[in-house]
Amino acid sequence: NVLREVGRLDEAVASYRKAVDITPDYAEGHNNLGIALQALGELDEAVKNYYKAIDIKPDLAEAYGNLGTVLNELRRLEEAVAYWHKALDLKPNYAEVHGNLGLALQKLGRLVEAADSYHKAIDIKPDNAEVFNNLGVVLHQLERNDKALASYHKALAIKPNYAGAHSNLGLALQELGRLDEALSHYHKAIAIKPEFPEAHNNLGNALRELGRLDEALASYHKALASKSDFAEAYSNLGTT
């Protein structure tokens, strides 16, 4: 694992291959080989090794969790969800898998289930800013804006320079009509991450609501400078 951890992935793959050649029924070796192959972008080979690990050791929760991750990368979301559920059957306090499951369920439009998964991840590991941010997004989609605001604030309490959470908090505040506060968080997001097209676009929308049209136009242009195929920013630019 040392080679993998220091980024020498090709050497790590070679080492893991030797391990499983010597001991073909070494489940953890196949799992580790899958992780290294996945990091190299060899996703189909990674899948094969995770399956092999599970065949050898059907109670290896990490292999199910990793298989779910690579299937998610391959956009095979329903399969990813199924394997993450199997991982959690074996290891209920697997915080990372609860968080990953929440993301996949969110993509599938299963928002209440996604929120439940995020809550479970937070119960196990309450210092994960990304999970609080993702929970905020789902709560916002469910029109539970007060709870979304609280979740974004928790994300920022853990990670104050979290540009995405500042932008998302701004969006929720904007929808509640709290435009000055929204502007403040959009500006914070952009100060942290200047090339952040969504934040520039959201800032433009808030400025347009306030009648500050020249500033709104400038924000849309900045969004497009960062992301030239940003359809929403083009549409907003055209209607301002």
mmCIF file of N, CA and C in Angstrom, residues 119 131-156 165 168-173 175-176:
data_model
loop_
_atom_site.group_PDB
_atom_site.id
_atom_site.type_symbol
_atom_site.label_atom_id
_atom_site.label_comp_id
_atom_site.label_asym_id
_atom_site.label_seq_id
_atom_site.Cartn_x
_atom_site.Cartn_y
_atom_site.Cartn_z
ATOM 1 N N HIS A 119 -27.543 11.729 6.462
ATOM 2 C CA HIS A 119 -27.697 11.818 7.917
ATOM 3 C C HIS A 119 -26.948 10.684 8.616
ATOM 4 N N VAL A 131 -20.187 16.163 3.187
ATOM 5 C CA VAL A 131 -21.481 15.514 3.392
ATOM 6 C C VAL A 131 -22.522 16.528 3.852
ATOM 7 N N PHE A 132 -22.139 17.446 4.743
ATOM 8 C CA PHE A 132 -23.084 18.500 5.144
ATOM 9 C C PHE A 132 -23.492 19.339 3.930
ATOM 10 N N ASN A 133 -22.551 19.659 3.056
ATOM 11 C CA ASN A 133 -22.879 20.426 1.854
ATOM 12 C C ASN A 133 -23.835 19.643 0.958
ATOM 13 N N ASN A 134 -23.533 18.358 0.733
ATOM 14 C CA ASN A 134 -24.399 17.541 -0.116
ATOM 15 C C ASN A 134 -25.792 17.402 0.484
ATOM 16 N N LEU A 135 -25.857 17.250 1.806
ATOM 17 C CA LEU A 135 -27.157 17.198 2.479
ATOM 18 C C LEU A 135 -27.909 18.507 2.260
ATOM 19 N N GLY A 136 -27.199 19.629 2.347
ATOM 20 C CA GLY A 136 -27.844 20.916 2.101
ATOM 21 C C GLY A 136 -28.453 21.000 0.719
ATOM 22 N N VAL A 137 -27.725 20.489 -0.292
ATOM 23 C CA VAL A 137 -28.240 20.503 -1.670
ATOM 24 C C VAL A 137 -29.541 19.710 -1.761
ATOM 25 N N VAL A 138 -29.558 18.527 -1.149
ATOM 26 C CA VAL A 138 -30.766 17.685 -1.200
ATOM 27 C C VAL A 138 -31.922 18.357 -0.466
ATOM 28 N N LEU A 139 -31.650 18.902 0.709
ATOM 29 C CA LEU A 139 -32.709 19.579 1.467
ATOM 30 C C LEU A 139 -33.249 20.782 0.691
ATOM 31 N N HIS A 140 -32.368 21.489 -0.004
ATOM 32 C CA HIS A 140 -32.789 22.599 -0.860
ATOM 33 C C HIS A 140 -33.695 22.079 -1.977
ATOM 34 N N GLN A 141 -33.308 20.968 -2.602
ATOM 35 C CA GLN A 141 -34.135 20.376 -3.660
ATOM 36 C C GLN A 141 -35.499 19.932 -3.121
ATOM 37 N N LEU A 142 -35.529 19.526 -1.849
ATOM 38 C CA LEU A 142 -36.784 19.110 -1.208
ATOM 39 C C LEU A 142 -37.564 20.301 -0.650
ATOM 40 N N GLU A 143 -37.054 21.522 -0.913
ATOM 41 C CA GLU A 143 -37.674 22.774 -0.477
ATOM 42 C C GLU A 143 -37.743 22.882 1.042
ATOM 43 N N ARG A 144 -36.749 22.303 1.694
ATOM 44 C CA ARG A 144 -36.598 22.443 3.145
ATOM 45 C C ARG A 144 -35.458 23.440 3.379
ATOM 46 N N ASN A 145 -35.747 24.694 3.019
ATOM 47 C CA ASN A 145 -34.669 25.680 2.927
ATOM 48 C C ASN A 145 -34.031 26.024 4.256
ATOM 49 N N ASP A 146 -34.809 26.086 5.329
ATOM 50 C CA ASP A 146 -34.214 26.409 6.627
ATOM 51 C C ASP A 146 -33.216 25.333 7.039
ATOM 52 N N LYS A 147 -33.581 24.070 6.805
ATOM 53 C CA LYS A 147 -32.676 22.976 7.149
ATOM 54 C C LYS A 147 -31.467 22.965 6.206
ATOM 55 N N ALA A 148 -31.700 23.333 4.947
ATOM 56 C CA ALA A 148 -30.579 23.433 4.003
ATOM 57 C C ALA A 148 -29.584 24.483 4.477
ATOM 58 N N LEU A 149 -30.092 25.653 4.912
ATOM 59 C CA LEU A 149 -29.211 26.708 5.411
ATOM 60 C C LEU A 149 -28.379 26.207 6.585
ATOM 61 N N ALA A 150 -29.031 25.504 7.503
ATOM 62 C CA ALA A 150 -28.313 24.990 8.677
ATOM 63 C C ALA A 150 -27.218 24.025 8.259
ATOM 64 N N SER A 151 -27.498 23.205 7.262
ATOM 65 C CA SER A 151 -26.507 22.222 6.802
ATOM 66 C C SER A 151 -25.317 22.909 6.147
ATOM 67 N N TYR A 152 -25.567 23.919 5.327
ATOM 68 C CA TYR A 152 -24.464 24.666 4.707
ATOM 69 C C TYR A 152 -23.627 25.377 5.774
ATOM 70 N N HIS A 153 -24.289 25.941 6.781
ATOM 71 C CA HIS A 153 -23.539 26.614 7.845
ATOM 72 C C HIS A 153 -22.650 25.620 8.595
ATOM 73 N N LYS A 154 -23.140 24.404 8.794
ATOM 74 C CA LYS A 154 -22.316 23.386 9.461
ATOM 75 C C LYS A 154 -21.116 23.016 8.591
ATOM 76 N N ALA A 155 -21.350 22.900 7.281
ATOM 77 C CA ALA A 155 -20.233 22.622 6.370
ATOM 78 C C ALA A 155 -19.166 23.699 6.488
ATOM 79 N N LEU A 156 -19.601 24.959 6.558
ATOM 80 C CA LEU A 156 -18.652 26.078 6.597
ATOM 81 C C LEU A 156 -18.003 26.230 7.976
ATOM 82 N N ALA A 165 -19.782 25.332 -0.790
ATOM 83 C CA ALA A 165 -20.793 25.539 0.248
ATOM 84 C C ALA A 165 -21.203 27.006 0.321
ATOM 85 N N ASN A 168 -23.554 27.508 -2.633
ATOM 86 C CA ASN A 168 -24.845 26.859 -2.387
ATOM 87 C C ASN A 168 -25.649 27.598 -1.327
ATOM 88 N N LEU A 169 -24.968 28.061 -0.285
ATOM 89 C CA LEU A 169 -25.647 28.847 0.741
ATOM 90 C C LEU A 169 -26.194 30.135 0.126
ATOM 91 N N GLY A 170 -25.410 30.764 -0.735
ATOM 92 C CA GLY A 170 -25.897 31.958 -1.413
ATOM 93 C C GLY A 170 -27.170 31.692 -2.203
ATOM 94 N N LEU A 171 -27.206 30.568 -2.897
ATOM 95 C CA LEU A 171 -28.380 30.221 -3.705
ATOM 96 C C LEU A 171 -29.617 30.046 -2.834
ATOM 97 N N ALA A 172 -29.460 29.346 -1.700
ATOM 98 C CA ALA A 172 -30.590 29.150 -0.793
ATOM 99 C C ALA A 172 -31.057 30.475 -0.203
ATOM 100 N N LEU A 173 -30.116 31.333 0.179
ATOM 101 C CA LEU A 173 -30.482 32.651 0.706
ATOM 102 C C LEU A 173 -31.189 33.497 -0.350
ATOM 103 N N GLU A 175 -33.045 32.458 -2.813
ATOM 104 C CA GLU A 175 -34.423 31.986 -2.996
ATOM 105 C C GLU A 175 -35.321 32.423 -1.852
ATOM 106 N N LEU A 176 -34.728 32.694 -0.684
ATOM 107 C CA LEU A 176 -35.495 33.199 0.459
ATOM 108 C C LEU A 176 -35.616 34.723 0.436
#
